[in-house]
PDB file of N, CA and C in Angstrom:
ATOM      1  N   CYS A   1       0.812  -1.191   0.000  1.00 68.00           N
ATOM      2  CA  CYS A   1       0.000   0.000   0.000  1.00 68.00           C
ATOM      3  C   CYS A   1       0.860   1.262   0.000  1.00 68.00           C
ATOM      4  N   LEU A   2       1.921   1.212   0.793  1.00 73.00           N
ATOM      5  CA  LEU A   2       2.794   2.375   0.901  1.00 73.00           C
ATOM      6  C   LEU A   2       3.372   2.748  -0.461  1.00 73.00           C
ATOM      7  N   ARG A   3       3.744   1.753  -1.244  1.00 79.00           N
ATOM      8  CA  ARG A   3       4.332   1.990  -2.560  1.00 79.00           C
ATOM      9  C   ARG A   3       3.412   2.815  -3.449  1.00 79.00           C
ATOM     10  N   TYR A   4       2.104   2.617  -3.321  1.00 84.00           N
ATOM     11  CA  TYR A   4       1.133   3.284  -4.174  1.00 84.00           C
ATOM     12  C   TYR A   4       0.408   4.440  -3.491  1.00 84.00           C
ATOM     13  N   GLY A   5       0.876   4.808  -2.299  1.00 87.00           N
ATOM     14  CA  GLY A   5       0.284   5.931  -1.594  1.00 87.00           C
ATOM     15  C   GLY A   5      -1.094   5.642  -1.033  1.00 87.00           C
ATOM     16  N   LEU A   6      -1.388   4.376  -0.776  1.00 83.00           N
ATOM     17  CA  LEU A   6      -2.690   3.986  -0.237  1.00 83.00           C
ATOM     18  C   LEU A   6      -2.595   3.782   1.268  1.00 83.00           C
ATOM     19  N   ALA A   7      -3.711   3.877   1.935  1.00 82.00           N
ATOM     20  CA  ALA A   7      -3.747   3.633   3.380  1.00 82.00           C
ATOM     21  C   ALA A   7      -3.404   2.178   3.661  1.00 82.00           C
ATOM     22  N   ASP A   8      -2.802   1.931   4.804  1.00 75.00           N
ATOM     23  CA  ASP A   8      -2.444   0.580   5.217  1.00 75.00           C
ATOM     24  C   ASP A   8      -3.707  -0.263   5.365  1.00 75.00           C
ATOM     25  N   LEU A   9      -3.590  -1.534   5.018  1.00 70.00           N
ATOM     26  CA  LEU A   9      -4.730  -2.441   5.159  1.00 70.00           C
ATOM     27  C   LEU A   9      -5.042  -2.677   6.628  1.00 70.00           C
ATOM     28  N   ALA A  10      -6.295  -2.655   6.958  1.00 74.00           N
ATOM     29  CA  ALA A  10      -6.701  -2.897   8.344  1.00 74.00           C
ATOM     30  C   ALA A  10      -6.951  -4.385   8.597  1.00 74.00           C
ATOM     31  N   ASN A  11      -7.144  -5.161   7.530  1.00 74.00           N
ATOM     32  CA  ASN A  11      -7.423  -6.583   7.703  1.00 74.00           C
ATOM     33  C   ASN A  11      -6.124  -7.386   7.842  1.00 74.00           C
ATOM     34  N   PRO A  12      -6.200  -8.570   8.444  1.00 77.00           N
ATOM     35  CA  PRO A  12      -5.004  -9.408   8.591  1.00 77.00           C
ATOM     36  C   PRO A  12      -4.470  -9.866   7.232  1.00 77.00           C
ATOM     37  N   TRP A  13      -3.152  -9.926   7.087  1.00 79.00           N
ATOM     38  CA  TRP A  13      -2.547 -10.411   5.859  1.00 79.00           C
ATOM     39  C   TRP A  13      -1.167 -10.980   6.154  1.00 79.00           C
ATOM     40  N   MET A  14      -0.695 -11.803   5.243  1.00 84.00           N
ATOM     41  CA  MET A  14       0.628 -12.398   5.335  1.00 84.00           C
ATOM     42  C   MET A  14       1.138 -12.573   3.911  1.00 84.00           C
ATOM     43  N   ASP A  15       2.375 -12.218   3.649  1.00 89.00           N
ATOM     44  CA  ASP A  15       2.930 -12.224   2.300  1.00 89.00           C
ATOM     45  C   ASP A  15       3.519 -13.594   1.969  1.00 89.00           C
ATOM     46  N   SER A  16       2.796 -14.384   1.185  1.00 93.00           N
ATOM     47  CA  SER A  16       3.262 -15.727   0.833  1.00 93.00           C
ATOM     48  C   SER A  16       4.479 -15.684  -0.087  1.00 93.00           C
ATOM     49  N   CYS A  17       4.598 -14.649  -0.894  1.00 93.00           N
ATOM     50  CA  CYS A  17       5.757 -14.538  -1.788  1.00 93.00           C
ATOM     51  C   CYS A  17       7.037 -14.311  -0.980  1.00 93.00           C
ATOM     52  N   ARG A  18       6.976 -13.454   0.008  1.00 92.00           N
ATOM     53  CA  ARG A  18       8.157 -13.245   0.865  1.00 92.00           C
ATOM     54  C   ARG A  18       8.521 -14.505   1.633  1.00 92.00           C
ATOM     55  N   ALA A  19       7.505 -15.216   2.099  1.00 94.00           N
ATOM     56  CA  ALA A  19       7.753 -16.471   2.806  1.00 94.00           C
ATOM     57  C   ALA A  19       8.441 -17.464   1.873  1.00 94.00           C
ATOM     58  N   ALA A  20       7.975 -17.537   0.639  1.00 97.00           N
ATOM     59  CA  ALA A  20       8.566 -18.455  -0.334  1.00 97.00           C
ATOM     60  C   ALA A  20       9.989 -18.049  -0.695  1.00 97.00           C
ATOM     61  N   ARG A  21      10.228 -16.763  -0.848  1.00 95.00           N
ATOM     62  CA  ARG A  21      11.597 -16.305  -1.151  1.00 95.00           C
ATOM     63  C   ARG A  21      12.555 -16.652  -0.018  1.00 95.00           C
ATOM     64  N   ARG A  22      12.078 -16.566   1.195  1.00 93.00           N
ATOM     65  CA  ARG A  22      12.911 -16.903   2.340  1.00 93.00           C
ATOM     66  C   ARG A  22      13.121 -18.420   2.431  1.00 93.00           C
ATOM     67  N   THR A  23      12.099 -19.185   2.127  1.00 96.00           N
ATOM     68  CA  THR A  23      12.176 -20.640   2.230  1.00 96.00           C
ATOM     69  C   THR A  23      12.956 -21.265   1.084  1.00 96.00           C
ATOM     70  N   TRP A  24      12.748 -20.770  -0.122  1.00 97.00           N
ATOM     71  CA  TRP A  24      13.410 -21.313  -1.313  1.00 97.00           C
ATOM     72  C   TRP A  24      14.119 -20.202  -2.080  1.00 97.00           C
ATOM     73  N   PRO A  25      15.203 -19.663  -1.532  1.00 97.00           N
ATOM     74  CA  PRO A  25      15.876 -18.532  -2.181  1.00 97.00           C
ATOM     75  C   PRO A  25      16.503 -18.881  -3.536  1.00 97.00           C
ATOM     76  N   ASP A  26      16.758 -20.155  -3.784  1.00 97.00           N
ATOM     77  CA  ASP A  26      17.433 -20.541  -5.022  1.00 97.00           C
ATOM     78  C   ASP A  26      16.493 -20.796  -6.198  1.00 97.00           C
ATOM     79  N   LEU A  27      15.185 -20.712  -5.967  1.00 97.00           N
ATOM     80  CA  LEU A  27      14.260 -20.861  -7.096  1.00 97.00           C
ATOM     81  C   LEU A  27      14.449 -19.701  -8.067  1.00 97.00           C
ATOM     82  N   LYS A  28      14.343 -19.990  -9.352  1.00 97.00           N
ATOM     83  CA  LYS A  28      14.492 -18.935 -10.359  1.00 97.00           C
ATOM     84  C   LYS A  28      13.362 -17.922 -10.291  1.00 97.00           C
ATOM     85  N   ARG A  29      12.136 -18.422 -10.070  1.00 97.00           N
ATOM     86  CA  ARG A  29      10.968 -17.551 -10.061  1.00 97.00           C
ATOM     87  C   ARG A  29      10.169 -17.785  -8.797  1.00 97.00           C
ATOM     88  N   HIS A  30       9.544 -16.718  -8.310  1.00 97.00           N
ATOM     89  CA  HIS A  30       8.705 -16.803  -7.117  1.00 97.00           C
ATOM     90  C   HIS A  30       7.297 -16.277  -7.395  1.00 97.00           C
ATOM     91  N   ASP A  31       6.848 -16.421  -8.630  1.00 96.00           N
ATOM     92  CA  ASP A  31       5.474 -16.027  -8.948  1.00 96.00           C
ATOM     93  C   ASP A  31       4.532 -17.151  -8.530  1.00 96.00           C
ATOM     94  N   LEU A  32       3.263 -16.869  -8.468  1.00 96.00           N
ATOM     95  CA  LEU A  32       2.283 -17.820  -7.947  1.00 96.00           C
ATOM     96  C   LEU A  32       2.281 -19.129  -8.733  1.00 96.00           C
ATOM     97  N   LYS A  33       2.302 -19.038 -10.039  1.00 96.00           N
ATOM     98  CA  LYS A  33       2.270 -20.234 -10.876  1.00 96.00           C
ATOM     99  C   LYS A  33       3.497 -21.113 -10.637  1.00 96.00           C
ATOM    100  N   SER A  34       4.669 -20.513 -10.583  1.00 97.00           N
ATOM    101  CA  SER A  34       5.909 -21.262 -10.356  1.00 97.00           C
ATOM    102  C   SER A  34       5.941 -21.882  -8.968  1.00 97.00           C
ATOM    103  N   LEU A  35       5.498 -21.136  -7.970  1.00 98.00           N
ATOM    104  CA  LEU A  35       5.491 -21.654  -6.606  1.00 98.00           C
ATOM    105  C   LEU A  35       4.506 -22.808  -6.455  1.00 98.00           C
ATOM    106  N   CYS A  36       3.357 -22.699  -7.100  1.00 97.00           N
ATOM    107  CA  CYS A  36       2.395 -23.801  -7.050  1.00 97.00           C
ATOM    108  C   CYS A  36       2.994 -25.060  -7.661  1.00 97.00           C
ATOM    109  N   ALA A  37       3.671 -24.925  -8.780  1.00 97.00           N
ATOM    110  CA  ALA A  37       4.321 -26.076  -9.401  1.00 97.00           C
ATOM    111  C   ALA A  37       5.370 -26.660  -8.453  1.00 97.00           C
ATOM    112  N   HIS A  38       6.108 -25.800  -7.780  1.00 98.00           N
ATOM    113  CA  HIS A  38       7.155 -26.258  -6.864  1.00 98.00           C
ATOM    114  C   HIS A  38       6.598 -27.045  -5.678  1.00 98.00           C
ATOM    115  N   VAL A  39       5.473 -26.606  -5.143  1.00 98.00           N
ATOM    116  CA  VAL A  39       4.905 -27.281  -3.961  1.00 98.00           C
ATOM    117  C   VAL A  39       3.900 -28.375  -4.343  1.00 98.00           C
ATOM    118  N   GLY A  40       3.649 -28.559  -5.640  1.00 97.00           N
ATOM    119  CA  GLY A  40       2.761 -29.624  -6.084  1.00 97.00           C
ATOM    120  C   GLY A  40       1.287 -29.298  -6.018  1.00 97.00           C
ATOM    121  N   HIS A  41       0.954 -28.018  -6.075  1.00 97.00           N
ATOM    122  CA  HIS A  41      -0.457 -27.594  -6.066  1.00 97.00           C
ATOM    123  C   HIS A  41      -0.863 -27.218  -7.479  1.00 97.00           C
ATOM    124  N   GLN A  42      -1.915 -27.836  -7.984  1.00 96.00           N
ATOM    125  CA  GLN A  42      -2.399 -27.519  -9.320  1.00 96.00           C
ATOM    126  C   GLN A  42      -3.181 -26.214  -9.272  1.00 96.00           C
ATOM    127  N   LEU A  43      -2.713 -25.236 -10.015  1.00 95.00           N
ATOM    128  CA  LEU A  43      -3.340 -23.915 -10.021  1.00 95.00           C
ATOM    129  C   LEU A  43      -4.312 -23.823 -11.189  1.00 95.00           C
ATOM    130  N   ASP A  44      -5.589 -23.980 -10.895  1.00 92.00           N
ATOM    131  CA  ASP A  44      -6.637 -23.853 -11.903  1.00 92.00           C
ATOM    132  C   ASP A  44      -7.287 -22.485 -11.761  1.00 92.00           C
ATOM    133  N   ASN A  45      -7.675 -21.902 -12.871  1.00 91.00           N
ATOM    134  CA  ASN A  45      -8.387 -20.625 -12.853  1.00 91.00           C
ATOM    135  C   ASN A  45      -7.571 -19.514 -12.190  1.00 91.00           C
ATOM    136  N   HIS A  46      -6.291 -19.413 -12.597  1.00 90.00           N
ATOM    137  CA  HIS A  46      -5.387 -18.377 -12.077  1.00 90.00           C
ATOM    138  C   HIS A  46      -6.005 -16.992 -12.271  1.00 90.00           C
ATOM    139  N   HIS A  47      -5.785 -16.128 -11.335  1.00 92.00           N
ATOM    140  CA  HIS A  47      -6.294 -14.752 -11.260  1.00 92.00           C
ATOM    141  C   HIS A  47      -7.736 -14.686 -10.767  1.00 92.00           C
ATOM    142  N   CYS A  48      -8.277 -15.781 -10.340  1.00 94.00           N
ATOM    143  CA  CYS A  48      -9.559 -15.783  -9.623  1.00 94.00           C
ATOM    144  C   CYS A  48      -9.187 -15.607  -8.148  1.00 94.00           C
ATOM    145  N   ALA A  49      -9.793 -14.659  -7.473  1.00 94.00           N
ATOM    146  CA  ALA A  49      -9.389 -14.328  -6.097  1.00 94.00           C
ATOM    147  C   ALA A  49      -9.407 -15.541  -5.174  1.00 94.00           C
ATOM    148  N   GLN A  50     -10.456 -16.331  -5.229  1.00 95.00           N
ATOM    149  CA  GLN A  50     -10.551 -17.484  -4.334  1.00 95.00           C
ATOM    150  C   GLN A  50      -9.472 -18.519  -4.653  1.00 95.00           C
ATOM    151  N   THR A  51      -9.278 -18.819  -5.923  1.00 96.00           N
ATOM    152  CA  THR A  51      -8.275 -19.793  -6.339  1.00 96.00           C
ATOM    153  C   THR A  51      -6.874 -19.340  -5.948  1.00 96.00           C
ATOM    154  N   ASP A  52      -6.571 -18.078  -6.184  1.00 96.00           N
ATOM    155  CA  ASP A  52      -5.249 -17.554  -5.840  1.00 96.00           C
ATOM    156  C   ASP A  52      -5.032 -17.528  -4.332  1.00 96.00           C
ATOM    157  N   ALA A  53      -6.083 -17.231  -3.560  1.00 94.00           N
ATOM    158  CA  ALA A  53      -5.962 -17.224  -2.098  1.00 94.00           C
ATOM    159  C   ALA A  53      -5.700 -18.633  -1.563  1.00 94.00           C
ATOM    160  N   ILE A  54      -6.379 -19.608  -2.120  1.00 96.00           N
ATOM    161  CA  ILE A  54      -6.145 -21.000  -1.712  1.00 96.00           C
ATOM    162  C   ILE A  54      -4.716 -21.401  -2.056  1.00 96.00           C
ATOM    163  N   ALA A  55      -4.264 -21.026  -3.239  1.00 97.00           N
ATOM    164  CA  ALA A  55      -2.896 -21.344  -3.656  1.00 97.00           C
ATOM    165  C   ALA A  55      -1.874 -20.694  -2.721  1.00 97.00           C
ATOM    166  N   ALA A  56      -2.097 -19.445  -2.357  1.00 96.00           N
ATOM    167  CA  ALA A  56      -1.176 -18.752  -1.442  1.00 96.00           C
ATOM    168  C   ALA A  56      -1.145 -19.452  -0.091  1.00 96.00           C
ATOM    169  N   GLY A  57      -2.298 -19.918   0.369  1.00 95.00           N
ATOM    170  CA  GLY A  57      -2.344 -20.658   1.626  1.00 95.00           C
ATOM    171  C   GLY A  57      -1.573 -21.962   1.547  1.00 95.00           C
ATOM    172  N   ARG A  58      -1.703 -22.663   0.432  1.00 97.00           N
ATOM    173  CA  ARG A  58      -0.951 -23.913   0.243  1.00 97.00           C
ATOM    174  C   ARG A  58       0.551 -23.647   0.237  1.00 97.00           C
ATOM    175  N   ILE A  59       0.943 -22.543  -0.364  1.00 97.00           N
ATOM    176  CA  ILE A  59       2.359 -22.168  -0.401  1.00 97.00           C
ATOM    177  C   ILE A  59       2.854 -21.891   1.014  1.00 97.00           C
ATOM    178  N   LEU A  60       2.070 -21.155   1.797  1.00 96.00           N
ATOM    179  CA  LEU A  60       2.473 -20.878   3.184  1.00 96.00           C
ATOM    180  C   LEU A  60       2.618 -22.168   3.992  1.00 96.00           C
ATOM    181  N   LEU A  61       1.681 -23.087   3.822  1.00 97.00           N
ATOM    182  CA  LEU A  61       1.779 -24.360   4.539  1.00 97.00           C
ATOM    183  C   LEU A  61       3.009 -25.151   4.103  1.00 97.00           C
ATOM    184  N   ALA A  62       3.328 -25.115   2.812  1.00 98.00           N
ATOM    185  CA  ALA A  62       4.538 -25.784   2.322  1.00 98.00           C
ATOM    186  C   ALA A  62       5.790 -25.130   2.897  1.00 98.00           C
ATOM    187  N   CYS A  63       5.772 -23.808   3.044  1.00 97.00           N
ATOM    188  CA  CYS A  63       6.900 -23.105   3.671  1.00 97.00           C
ATOM    189  C   CYS A  63       7.089 -23.583   5.109  1.00 97.00           C
ATOM    190  N   CYS A  64       5.987 -23.763   5.810  1.00 96.00           N
ATOM    191  CA  CYS A  64       6.051 -24.256   7.192  1.00 96.00           C
ATOM    192  C   CYS A  64       6.646 -25.657   7.236  1.00 96.00           C
ATOM    193  N   ARG A  65       6.159 -26.529   6.365  1.00 97.00           N
ATOM    194  CA  ARG A  65       6.695 -27.901   6.338  1.00 97.00           C
ATOM    195  C   ARG A  65       8.187 -27.898   6.038  1.00 97.00           C
ATOM    196  N   GLU A  66       8.585 -27.115   5.042  1.00 96.00           N
ATOM    197  CA  GLU A  66       9.992 -27.074   4.626  1.00 96.00           C
ATOM    198  C   GLU A  66      10.894 -26.518   5.721  1.00 96.00           C
ATOM    199  N   SER A  67      10.435 -25.474   6.402  1.00 95.00           N
ATOM    200  CA  SER A  67      11.268 -24.809   7.405  1.00 95.00           C
ATOM    201  C   SER A  67      11.167 -25.454   8.782  1.00 95.00           C
ATOM    202  N   GLY A  68      10.111 -26.254   8.989  1.00 96.00           N
ATOM    203  CA  GLY A  68       9.893 -26.845  10.305  1.00 96.00           C
ATOM    204  C   GLY A  68       9.282 -25.870  11.295  1.00 96.00           C
ATOM    205  N   ASN A  69       8.822 -24.734  10.814  1.00 95.00           N
ATOM    206  CA  ASN A  69       8.203 -23.720  11.669  1.00 95.00           C
ATOM    207  C   ASN A  69       6.689 -23.817  11.608  1.00 95.00           C
ATOM    208  N   SER A  70       6.040 -23.392  12.663  1.00 94.00           N
ATOM    209  CA  SER A  70       4.590 -23.277  12.642  1.00 94.00           C
ATOM    210  C   SER A  70       4.225 -22.037  11.829  1.00 94.00           C
ATOM    211  N   LEU A  71       2.967 -21.932  11.471  1.00 90.00           N
ATOM    212  CA  LEU A  71       2.508 -20.747  10.748  1.00 90.00           C
ATOM    213  C   LEU A  71       2.728 -19.497  11.601  1.00 90.00           C
ATOM    214  N   PHE A  72       2.529 -19.619  12.890  1.00 88.00           N
ATOM    215  CA  PHE A  72       2.752 -18.502  13.803  1.00 88.00           C
ATOM    216  C   PHE A  72       4.225 -18.080  13.791  1.00 88.00           C
ATOM    217  N   GLU A  73       5.131 -19.052  13.860  1.00 91.00           N
ATOM    218  CA  GLU A  73       6.566 -18.737  13.833  1.00 91.00           C
ATOM    219  C   GLU A  73       6.964 -18.103  12.505  1.00 91.00           C
ATOM    220  N   LEU A  74       6.408 -18.618  11.418  1.00 89.00           N
ATOM    221  CA  LEU A  74       6.682 -18.039  10.113  1.00 89.00           C
ATOM    222  C   LEU A  74       6.190 -16.599  10.059  1.00 89.00           C
ATOM    223  N   ALA A  75       5.002 -16.354  10.586  1.00 85.00           N
ATOM    224  CA  ALA A  75       4.433 -15.000  10.597  1.00 85.00           C
ATOM    225  C   ALA A  75       5.300 -14.037  11.384  1.00 85.00           C
ATOM    226  N   LEU A  76       5.880 -14.496  12.483  1.00 85.00           N
ATOM    227  CA  LEU A  76       6.739 -13.622  13.292  1.00 85.00           C
ATOM    228  C   LEU A  76       8.000 -13.200  12.540  1.00 85.00           C
ATOM    229  N   SER A  77       8.409 -13.990  11.569  1.00 85.00           N
ATOM    230  CA  SER A  77       9.651 -13.689  10.843  1.00 85.00           C
ATOM    231  C   SER A  77       9.434 -12.833   9.601  1.00 85.00           C
ATOM    232  N   LEU A  78       8.178 -12.503   9.298  1.00 83.00           N
ATOM    233  CA  LEU A  78       7.851 -11.760   8.076  1.00 83.00           C
ATOM    234  C   LEU A  78       7.068 -10.499   8.398  1.00 83.00           C
ATOM    235  N   PRO A  79       7.095  -9.533   7.459  1.00 73.00           N
ATOM    236  CA  PRO A  79       6.196  -8.391   7.625  1.00 73.00           C
ATOM    237  C   PRO A  79       4.759  -8.884   7.462  1.00 73.00           C
ATOM    238  N   THR A  80       3.951  -8.735   8.467  1.00 68.00           N
ATOM    239  CA  THR A  80       2.561  -9.183   8.444  1.00 68.00           C
ATOM    240  C   THR A  80       1.678  -8.196   9.184  1.00 68.00           C
ATOM    241  N   ARG A  81       0.409  -8.428   9.064  1.00 65.00           N
ATOM    242  CA  ARG A  81      -0.551  -7.728   9.915  1.00 65.00           C
ATOM    243  C   ARG A  81      -1.566  -8.773  10.335  1.00 65.00           C
ATOM    244  N   LEU A  82      -1.386  -9.333  11.499  1.00 60.00           N
ATOM    245  CA  LEU A  82      -2.239 -10.433  11.961  1.00 60.00           C
ATOM    246  C   LEU A  82      -3.064 -10.065  13.175  1.00 60.00           C
ATOM    247  N   GLN A  83      -3.129  -8.807  13.527  1.00 50.00           N
ATOM    248  CA  GLN A  83      -3.891  -8.411  14.708  1.00 50.00           C
ATOM    249  C   GLN A  83      -5.262  -7.907  14.332  1.00 50.00           C
TER     250      GLN A  83
END
């Protein structure tokens, strides 16, 4: 939001792309489609809000499995808004 001069989001959020970059820094690409392929999630109907949100959640869970951290621990290590 800051980049575009918009007000900060009041709703909870967590950046799955940052989590993936931290978990798999050696991947060539960290876009949603590439990350889904990496974690074994079939991405159907890309750019549909619900489908993309489910995919981002699967990526976060895969980050947790790979790192051995809980979702809470992962959230503490990233810029988030979970309150």
